[in-house]
Tab-separated table of N, CA and C in Angstrom:
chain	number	residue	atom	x	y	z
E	1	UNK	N	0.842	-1.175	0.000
E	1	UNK	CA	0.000	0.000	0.000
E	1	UNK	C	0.889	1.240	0.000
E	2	UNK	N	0.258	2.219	-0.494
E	2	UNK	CA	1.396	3.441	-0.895
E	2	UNK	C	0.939	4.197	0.403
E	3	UNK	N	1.595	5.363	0.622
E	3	UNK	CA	1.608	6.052	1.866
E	3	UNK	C	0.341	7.030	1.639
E	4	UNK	N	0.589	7.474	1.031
E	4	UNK	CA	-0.492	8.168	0.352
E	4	UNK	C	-2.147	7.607	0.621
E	5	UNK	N	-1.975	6.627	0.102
E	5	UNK	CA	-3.318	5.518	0.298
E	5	UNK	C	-3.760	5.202	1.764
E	6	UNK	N	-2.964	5.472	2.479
E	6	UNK	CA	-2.878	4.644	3.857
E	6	UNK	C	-3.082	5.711	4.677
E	7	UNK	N	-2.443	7.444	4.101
E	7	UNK	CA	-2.968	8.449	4.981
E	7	UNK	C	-4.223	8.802	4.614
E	8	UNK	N	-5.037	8.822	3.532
E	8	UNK	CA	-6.364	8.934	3.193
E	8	UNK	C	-7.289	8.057	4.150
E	9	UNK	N	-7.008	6.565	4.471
E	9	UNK	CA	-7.715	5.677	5.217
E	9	UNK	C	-7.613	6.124	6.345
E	10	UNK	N	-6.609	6.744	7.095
E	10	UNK	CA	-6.338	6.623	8.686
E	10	UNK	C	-6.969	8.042	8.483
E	11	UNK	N	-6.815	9.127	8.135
E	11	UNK	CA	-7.871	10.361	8.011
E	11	UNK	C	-9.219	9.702	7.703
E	12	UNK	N	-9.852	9.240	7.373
E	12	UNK	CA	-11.059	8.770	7.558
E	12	UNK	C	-11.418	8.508	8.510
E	13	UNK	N	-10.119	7.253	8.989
E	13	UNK	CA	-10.900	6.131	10.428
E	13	UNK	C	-10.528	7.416	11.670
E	14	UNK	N	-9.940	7.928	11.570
E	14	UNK	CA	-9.757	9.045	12.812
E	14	UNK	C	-9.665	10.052	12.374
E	15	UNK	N	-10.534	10.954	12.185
E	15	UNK	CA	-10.909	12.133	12.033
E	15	UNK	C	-10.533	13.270	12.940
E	16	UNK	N	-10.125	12.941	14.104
E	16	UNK	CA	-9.896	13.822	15.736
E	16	UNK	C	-8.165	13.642	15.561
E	17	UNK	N	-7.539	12.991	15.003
E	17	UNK	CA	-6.088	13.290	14.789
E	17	UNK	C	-5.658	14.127	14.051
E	18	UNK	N	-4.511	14.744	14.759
E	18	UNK	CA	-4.206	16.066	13.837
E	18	UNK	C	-3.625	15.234	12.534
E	19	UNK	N	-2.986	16.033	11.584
E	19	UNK	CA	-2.482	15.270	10.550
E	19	UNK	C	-1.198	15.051	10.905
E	20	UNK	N	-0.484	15.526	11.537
E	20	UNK	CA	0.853	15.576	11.842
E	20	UNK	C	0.729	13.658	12.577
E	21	UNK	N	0.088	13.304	13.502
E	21	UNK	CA	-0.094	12.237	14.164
E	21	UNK	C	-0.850	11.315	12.963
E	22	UNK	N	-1.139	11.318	12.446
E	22	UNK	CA	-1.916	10.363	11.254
E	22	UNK	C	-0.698	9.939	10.250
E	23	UNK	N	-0.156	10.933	10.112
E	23	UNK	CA	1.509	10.804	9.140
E	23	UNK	C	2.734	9.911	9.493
E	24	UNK	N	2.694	10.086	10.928
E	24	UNK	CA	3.561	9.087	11.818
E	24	UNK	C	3.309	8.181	11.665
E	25	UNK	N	1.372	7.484	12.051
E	25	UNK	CA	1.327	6.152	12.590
E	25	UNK	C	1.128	5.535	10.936
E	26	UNK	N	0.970	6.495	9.958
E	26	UNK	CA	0.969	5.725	8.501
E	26	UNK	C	2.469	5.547	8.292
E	27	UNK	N	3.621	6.173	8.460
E	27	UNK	CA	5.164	5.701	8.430
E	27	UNK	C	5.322	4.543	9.358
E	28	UNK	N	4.870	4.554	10.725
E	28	UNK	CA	5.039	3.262	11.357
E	28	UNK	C	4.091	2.253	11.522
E	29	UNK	N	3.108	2.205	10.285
E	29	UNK	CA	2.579	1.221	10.249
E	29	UNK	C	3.407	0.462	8.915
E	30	UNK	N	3.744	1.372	8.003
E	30	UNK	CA	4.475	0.869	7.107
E	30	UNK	C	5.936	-0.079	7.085
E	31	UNK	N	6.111	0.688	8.242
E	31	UNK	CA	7.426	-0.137	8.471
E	31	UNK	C	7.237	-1.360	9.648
E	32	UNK	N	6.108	-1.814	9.971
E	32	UNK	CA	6.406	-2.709	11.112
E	32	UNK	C	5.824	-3.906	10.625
E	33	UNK	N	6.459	-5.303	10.491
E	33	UNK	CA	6.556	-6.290	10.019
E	33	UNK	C	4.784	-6.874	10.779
E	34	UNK	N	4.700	-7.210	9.750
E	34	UNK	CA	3.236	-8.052	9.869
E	34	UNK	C	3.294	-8.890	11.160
E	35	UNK	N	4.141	-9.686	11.588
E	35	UNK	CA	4.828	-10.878	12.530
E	35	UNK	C	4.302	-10.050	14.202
E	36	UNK	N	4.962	-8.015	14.210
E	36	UNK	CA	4.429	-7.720	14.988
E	36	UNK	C	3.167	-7.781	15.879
E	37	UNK	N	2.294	-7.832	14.830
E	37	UNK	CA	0.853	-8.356	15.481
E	37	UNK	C	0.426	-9.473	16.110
E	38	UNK	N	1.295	-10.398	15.331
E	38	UNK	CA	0.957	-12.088	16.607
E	38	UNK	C	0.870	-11.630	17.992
E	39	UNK	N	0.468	-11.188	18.517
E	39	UNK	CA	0.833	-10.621	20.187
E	39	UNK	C	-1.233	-10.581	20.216
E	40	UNK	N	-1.385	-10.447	19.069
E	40	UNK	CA	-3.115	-9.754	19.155
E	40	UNK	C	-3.910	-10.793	18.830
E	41	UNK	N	-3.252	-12.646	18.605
E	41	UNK	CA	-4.165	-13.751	17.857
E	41	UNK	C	-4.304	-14.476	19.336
E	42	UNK	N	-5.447	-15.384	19.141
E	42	UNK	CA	-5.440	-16.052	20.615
E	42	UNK	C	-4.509	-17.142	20.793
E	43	UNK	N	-4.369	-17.146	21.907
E	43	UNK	CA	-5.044	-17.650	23.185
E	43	UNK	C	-4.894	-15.659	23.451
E	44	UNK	N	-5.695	-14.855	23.674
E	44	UNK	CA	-5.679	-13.645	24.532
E	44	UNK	C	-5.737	-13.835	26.152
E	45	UNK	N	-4.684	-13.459	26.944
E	45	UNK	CA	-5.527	-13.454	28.531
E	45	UNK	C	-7.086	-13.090	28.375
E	46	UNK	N	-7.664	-13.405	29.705
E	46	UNK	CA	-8.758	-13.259	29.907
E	46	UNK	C	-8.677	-12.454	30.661
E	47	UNK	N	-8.950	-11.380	30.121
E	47	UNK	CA	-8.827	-9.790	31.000
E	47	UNK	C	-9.680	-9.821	32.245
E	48	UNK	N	-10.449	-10.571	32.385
E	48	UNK	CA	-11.199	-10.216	33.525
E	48	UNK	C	-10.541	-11.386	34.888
E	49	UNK	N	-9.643	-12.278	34.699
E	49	UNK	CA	-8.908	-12.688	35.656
E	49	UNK	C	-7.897	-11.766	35.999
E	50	UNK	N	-7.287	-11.094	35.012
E	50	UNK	CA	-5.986	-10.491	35.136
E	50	UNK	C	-6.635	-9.354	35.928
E	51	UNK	N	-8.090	-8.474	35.635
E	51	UNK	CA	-8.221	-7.267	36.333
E	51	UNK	C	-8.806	-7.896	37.718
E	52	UNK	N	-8.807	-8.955	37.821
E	52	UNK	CA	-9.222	-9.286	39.538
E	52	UNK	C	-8.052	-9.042	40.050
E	53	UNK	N	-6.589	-9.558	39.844
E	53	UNK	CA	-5.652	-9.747	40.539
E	53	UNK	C	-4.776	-8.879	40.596
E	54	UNK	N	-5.230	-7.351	40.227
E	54	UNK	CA	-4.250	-6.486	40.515
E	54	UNK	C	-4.541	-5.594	42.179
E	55	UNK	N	-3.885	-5.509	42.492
E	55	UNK	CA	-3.740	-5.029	44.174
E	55	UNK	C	-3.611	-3.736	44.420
E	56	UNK	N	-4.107	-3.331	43.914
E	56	UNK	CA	-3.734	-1.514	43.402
E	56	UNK	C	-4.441	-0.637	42.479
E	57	UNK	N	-4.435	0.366	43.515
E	57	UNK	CA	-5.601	1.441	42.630
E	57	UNK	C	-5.062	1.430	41.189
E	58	UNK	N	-5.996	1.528	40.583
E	58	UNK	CA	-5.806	1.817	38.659
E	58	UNK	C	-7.083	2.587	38.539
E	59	UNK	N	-6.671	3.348	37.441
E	59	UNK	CA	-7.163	4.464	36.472
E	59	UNK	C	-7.488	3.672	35.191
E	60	UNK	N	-8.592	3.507	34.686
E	60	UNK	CA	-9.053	3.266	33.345
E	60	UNK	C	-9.788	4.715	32.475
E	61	UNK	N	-8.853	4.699	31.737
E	61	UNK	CA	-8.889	5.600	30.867
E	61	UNK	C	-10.070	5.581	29.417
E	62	UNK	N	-10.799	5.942	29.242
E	62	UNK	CA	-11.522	5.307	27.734
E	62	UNK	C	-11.942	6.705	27.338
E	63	UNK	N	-11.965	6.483	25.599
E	63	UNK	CA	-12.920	7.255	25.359
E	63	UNK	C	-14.629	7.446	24.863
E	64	UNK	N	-15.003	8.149	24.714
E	64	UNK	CA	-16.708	8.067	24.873
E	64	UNK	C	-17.266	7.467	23.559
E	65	UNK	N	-16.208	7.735	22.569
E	65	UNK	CA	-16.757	6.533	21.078
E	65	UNK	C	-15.567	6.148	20.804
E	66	UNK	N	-14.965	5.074	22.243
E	66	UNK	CA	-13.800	4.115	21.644
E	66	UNK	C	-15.199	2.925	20.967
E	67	UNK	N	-14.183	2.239	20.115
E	67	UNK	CA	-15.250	1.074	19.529
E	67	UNK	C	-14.356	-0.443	20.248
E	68	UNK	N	-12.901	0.092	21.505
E	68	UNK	CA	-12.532	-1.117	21.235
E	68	UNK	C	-13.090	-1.547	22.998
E	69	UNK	N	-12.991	0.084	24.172
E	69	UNK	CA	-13.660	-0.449	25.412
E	69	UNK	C	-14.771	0.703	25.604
E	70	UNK	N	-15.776	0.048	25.806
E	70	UNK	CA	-17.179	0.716	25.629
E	70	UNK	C	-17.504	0.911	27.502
E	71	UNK	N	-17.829	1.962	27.507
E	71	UNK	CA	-18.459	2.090	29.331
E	71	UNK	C	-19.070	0.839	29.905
E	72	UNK	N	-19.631	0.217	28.976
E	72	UNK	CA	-20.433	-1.304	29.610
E	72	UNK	C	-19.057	-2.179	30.130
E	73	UNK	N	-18.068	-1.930	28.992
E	73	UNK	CA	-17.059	-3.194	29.593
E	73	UNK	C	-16.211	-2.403	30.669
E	74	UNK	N	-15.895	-1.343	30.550
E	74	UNK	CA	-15.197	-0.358	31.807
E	74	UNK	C	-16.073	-0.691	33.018
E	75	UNK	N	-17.157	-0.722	32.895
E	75	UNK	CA	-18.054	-0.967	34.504
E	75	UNK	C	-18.096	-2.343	34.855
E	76	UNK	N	-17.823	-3.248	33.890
E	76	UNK	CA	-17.660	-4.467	34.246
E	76	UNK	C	-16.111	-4.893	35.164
E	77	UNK	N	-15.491	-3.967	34.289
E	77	UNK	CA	-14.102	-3.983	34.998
E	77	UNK	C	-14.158	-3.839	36.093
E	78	UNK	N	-15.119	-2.963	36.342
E	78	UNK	CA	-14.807	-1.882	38.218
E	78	UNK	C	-15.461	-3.000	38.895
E	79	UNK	N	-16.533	-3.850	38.502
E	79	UNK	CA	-17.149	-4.709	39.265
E	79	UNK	C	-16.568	-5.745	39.650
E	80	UNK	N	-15.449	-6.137	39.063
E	80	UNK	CA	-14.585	-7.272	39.303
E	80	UNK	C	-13.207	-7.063	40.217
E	81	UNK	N	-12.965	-5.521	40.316
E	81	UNK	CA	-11.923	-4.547	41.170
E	81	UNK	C	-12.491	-3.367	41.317
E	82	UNK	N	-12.706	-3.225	42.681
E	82	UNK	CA	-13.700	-1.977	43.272
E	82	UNK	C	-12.520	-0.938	43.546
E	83	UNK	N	-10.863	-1.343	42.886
E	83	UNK	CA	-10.005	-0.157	43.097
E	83	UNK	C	-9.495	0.075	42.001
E	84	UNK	N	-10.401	-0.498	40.905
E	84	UNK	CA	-10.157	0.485	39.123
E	84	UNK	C	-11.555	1.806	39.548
E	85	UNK	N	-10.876	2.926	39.179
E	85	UNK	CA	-11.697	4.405	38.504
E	85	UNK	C	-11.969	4.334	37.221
E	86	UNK	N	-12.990	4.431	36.672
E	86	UNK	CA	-12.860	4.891	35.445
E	86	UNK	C	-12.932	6.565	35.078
E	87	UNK	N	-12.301	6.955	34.139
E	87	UNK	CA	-12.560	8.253	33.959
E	87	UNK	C	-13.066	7.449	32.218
E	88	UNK	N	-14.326	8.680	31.839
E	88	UNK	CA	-13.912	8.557	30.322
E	88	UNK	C	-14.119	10.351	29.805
E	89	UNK	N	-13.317	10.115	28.775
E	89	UNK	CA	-12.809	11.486	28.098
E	89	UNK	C	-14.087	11.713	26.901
E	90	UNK	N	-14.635	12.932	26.425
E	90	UNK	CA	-15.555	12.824	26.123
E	90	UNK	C	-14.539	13.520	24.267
E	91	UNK	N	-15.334	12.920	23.521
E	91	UNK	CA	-14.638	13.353	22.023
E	91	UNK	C	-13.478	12.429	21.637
E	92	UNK	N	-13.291	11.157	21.979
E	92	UNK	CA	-12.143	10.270	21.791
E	92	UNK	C	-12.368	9.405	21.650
E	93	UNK	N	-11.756	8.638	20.895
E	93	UNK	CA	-11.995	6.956	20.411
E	93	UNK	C	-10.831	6.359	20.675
E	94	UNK	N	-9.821	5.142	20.519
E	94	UNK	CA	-9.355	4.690	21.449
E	94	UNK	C	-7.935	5.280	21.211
E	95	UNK	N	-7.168	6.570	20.767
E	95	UNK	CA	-6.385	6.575	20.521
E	95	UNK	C	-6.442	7.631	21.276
E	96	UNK	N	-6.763	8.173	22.963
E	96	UNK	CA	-6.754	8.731	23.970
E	96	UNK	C	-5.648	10.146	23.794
E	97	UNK	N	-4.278	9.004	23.633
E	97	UNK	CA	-3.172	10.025	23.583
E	97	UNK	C	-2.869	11.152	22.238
E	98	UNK	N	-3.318	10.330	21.193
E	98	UNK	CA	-3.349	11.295	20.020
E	98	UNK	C	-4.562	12.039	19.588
E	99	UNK	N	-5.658	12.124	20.257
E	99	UNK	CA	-6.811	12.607	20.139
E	99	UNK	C	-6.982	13.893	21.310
E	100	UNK	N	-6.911	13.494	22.277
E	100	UNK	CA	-7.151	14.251	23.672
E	100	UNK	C	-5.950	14.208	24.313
E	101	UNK	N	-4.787	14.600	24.376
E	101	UNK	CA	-3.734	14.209	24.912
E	101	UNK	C	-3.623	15.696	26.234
E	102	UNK	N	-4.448	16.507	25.811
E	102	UNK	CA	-4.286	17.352	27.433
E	102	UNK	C	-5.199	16.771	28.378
E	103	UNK	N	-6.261	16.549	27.850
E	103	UNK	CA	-7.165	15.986	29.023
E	103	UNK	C	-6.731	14.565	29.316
E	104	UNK	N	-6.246	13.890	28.440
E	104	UNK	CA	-5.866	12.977	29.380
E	104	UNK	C	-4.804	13.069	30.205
E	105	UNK	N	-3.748	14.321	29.954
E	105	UNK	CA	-2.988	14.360	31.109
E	105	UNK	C	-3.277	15.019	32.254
E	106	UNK	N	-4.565	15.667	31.771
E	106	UNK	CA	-5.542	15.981	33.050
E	106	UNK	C	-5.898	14.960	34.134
E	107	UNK	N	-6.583	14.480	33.740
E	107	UNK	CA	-6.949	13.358	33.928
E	107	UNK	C	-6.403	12.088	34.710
E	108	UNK	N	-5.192	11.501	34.149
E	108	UNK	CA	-3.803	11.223	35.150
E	108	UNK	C	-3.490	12.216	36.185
E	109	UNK	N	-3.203	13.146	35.915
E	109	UNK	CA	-2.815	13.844	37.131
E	109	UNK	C	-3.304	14.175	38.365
E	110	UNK	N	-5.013	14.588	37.996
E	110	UNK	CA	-6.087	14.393	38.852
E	110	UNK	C	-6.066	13.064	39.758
E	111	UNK	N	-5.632	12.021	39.082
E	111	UNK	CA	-5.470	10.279	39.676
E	111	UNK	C	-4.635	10.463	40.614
E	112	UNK	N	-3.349	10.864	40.510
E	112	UNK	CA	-2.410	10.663	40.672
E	112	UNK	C	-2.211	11.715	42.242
E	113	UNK	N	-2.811	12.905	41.748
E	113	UNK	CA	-2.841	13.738	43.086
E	113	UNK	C	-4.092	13.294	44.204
E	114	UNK	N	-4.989	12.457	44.169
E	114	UNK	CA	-5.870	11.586	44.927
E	114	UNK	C	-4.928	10.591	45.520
E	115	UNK	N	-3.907	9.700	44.965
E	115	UNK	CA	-3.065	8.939	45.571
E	115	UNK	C	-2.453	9.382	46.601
E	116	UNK	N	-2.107	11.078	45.741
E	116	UNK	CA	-0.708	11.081	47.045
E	116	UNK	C	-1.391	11.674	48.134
E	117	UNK	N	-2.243	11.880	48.483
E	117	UNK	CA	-3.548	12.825	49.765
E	117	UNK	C	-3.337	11.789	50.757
């Protein structure tokens, strides 16, 4: 696929990225070997054992039209660990940091200054 082709698609699928950030992840999608992705085929953990067994406050981050964690599965999370928060960011889909990247460092920080109290 030409670069060209690939920044037209990712301007489509994310519309809330500046272009400067759409240009990057089309150069490093180009360059990262297909093989990278095996990490994403199953056997997947089963996220909802792994979020029982963490021992420690966590921050779940989402945004309000991610398509990949939706508020239903964020509240499922909290129900399984009553010391995950969720915050969700409103205007973001799941690419938090390149979409909303002040509010989410809002957002962290807000977390983070509740810890240290």
């Amino acid at each position: 696929m030409r670069k060209s082709d690939l920044v037209a698609q990712l301007r489509a699928r994310h519309p809330r990225r500046s272009p400067e950030i759409v240009e990057l992840l089309a150069e490093a999608r180009l360059k990262t070997p297909l093989g990278a992705f095996d990490v994403l085929t199953p056997p997947i953990p089963d996220y909802r054992a792994v979020m029982s067994a963490i021992d420690v406050p966590s921050l779940l981050v989402i945004g309000d039209s991610s398509p990949v964690v939706t508020i239903e599965m964020a509240t499922e999370l909290r129900e399984l660990n009553p010391r995950v928060r969720i915050a969700q960011v409103q205007d973001a889909g799941h690419g938090l940091p390149f979409e909303q990247p002040e509010r989410l460092g809002e957002v962290v920080a807000s977390f983070l200054r509740e810890l240290a109290q």
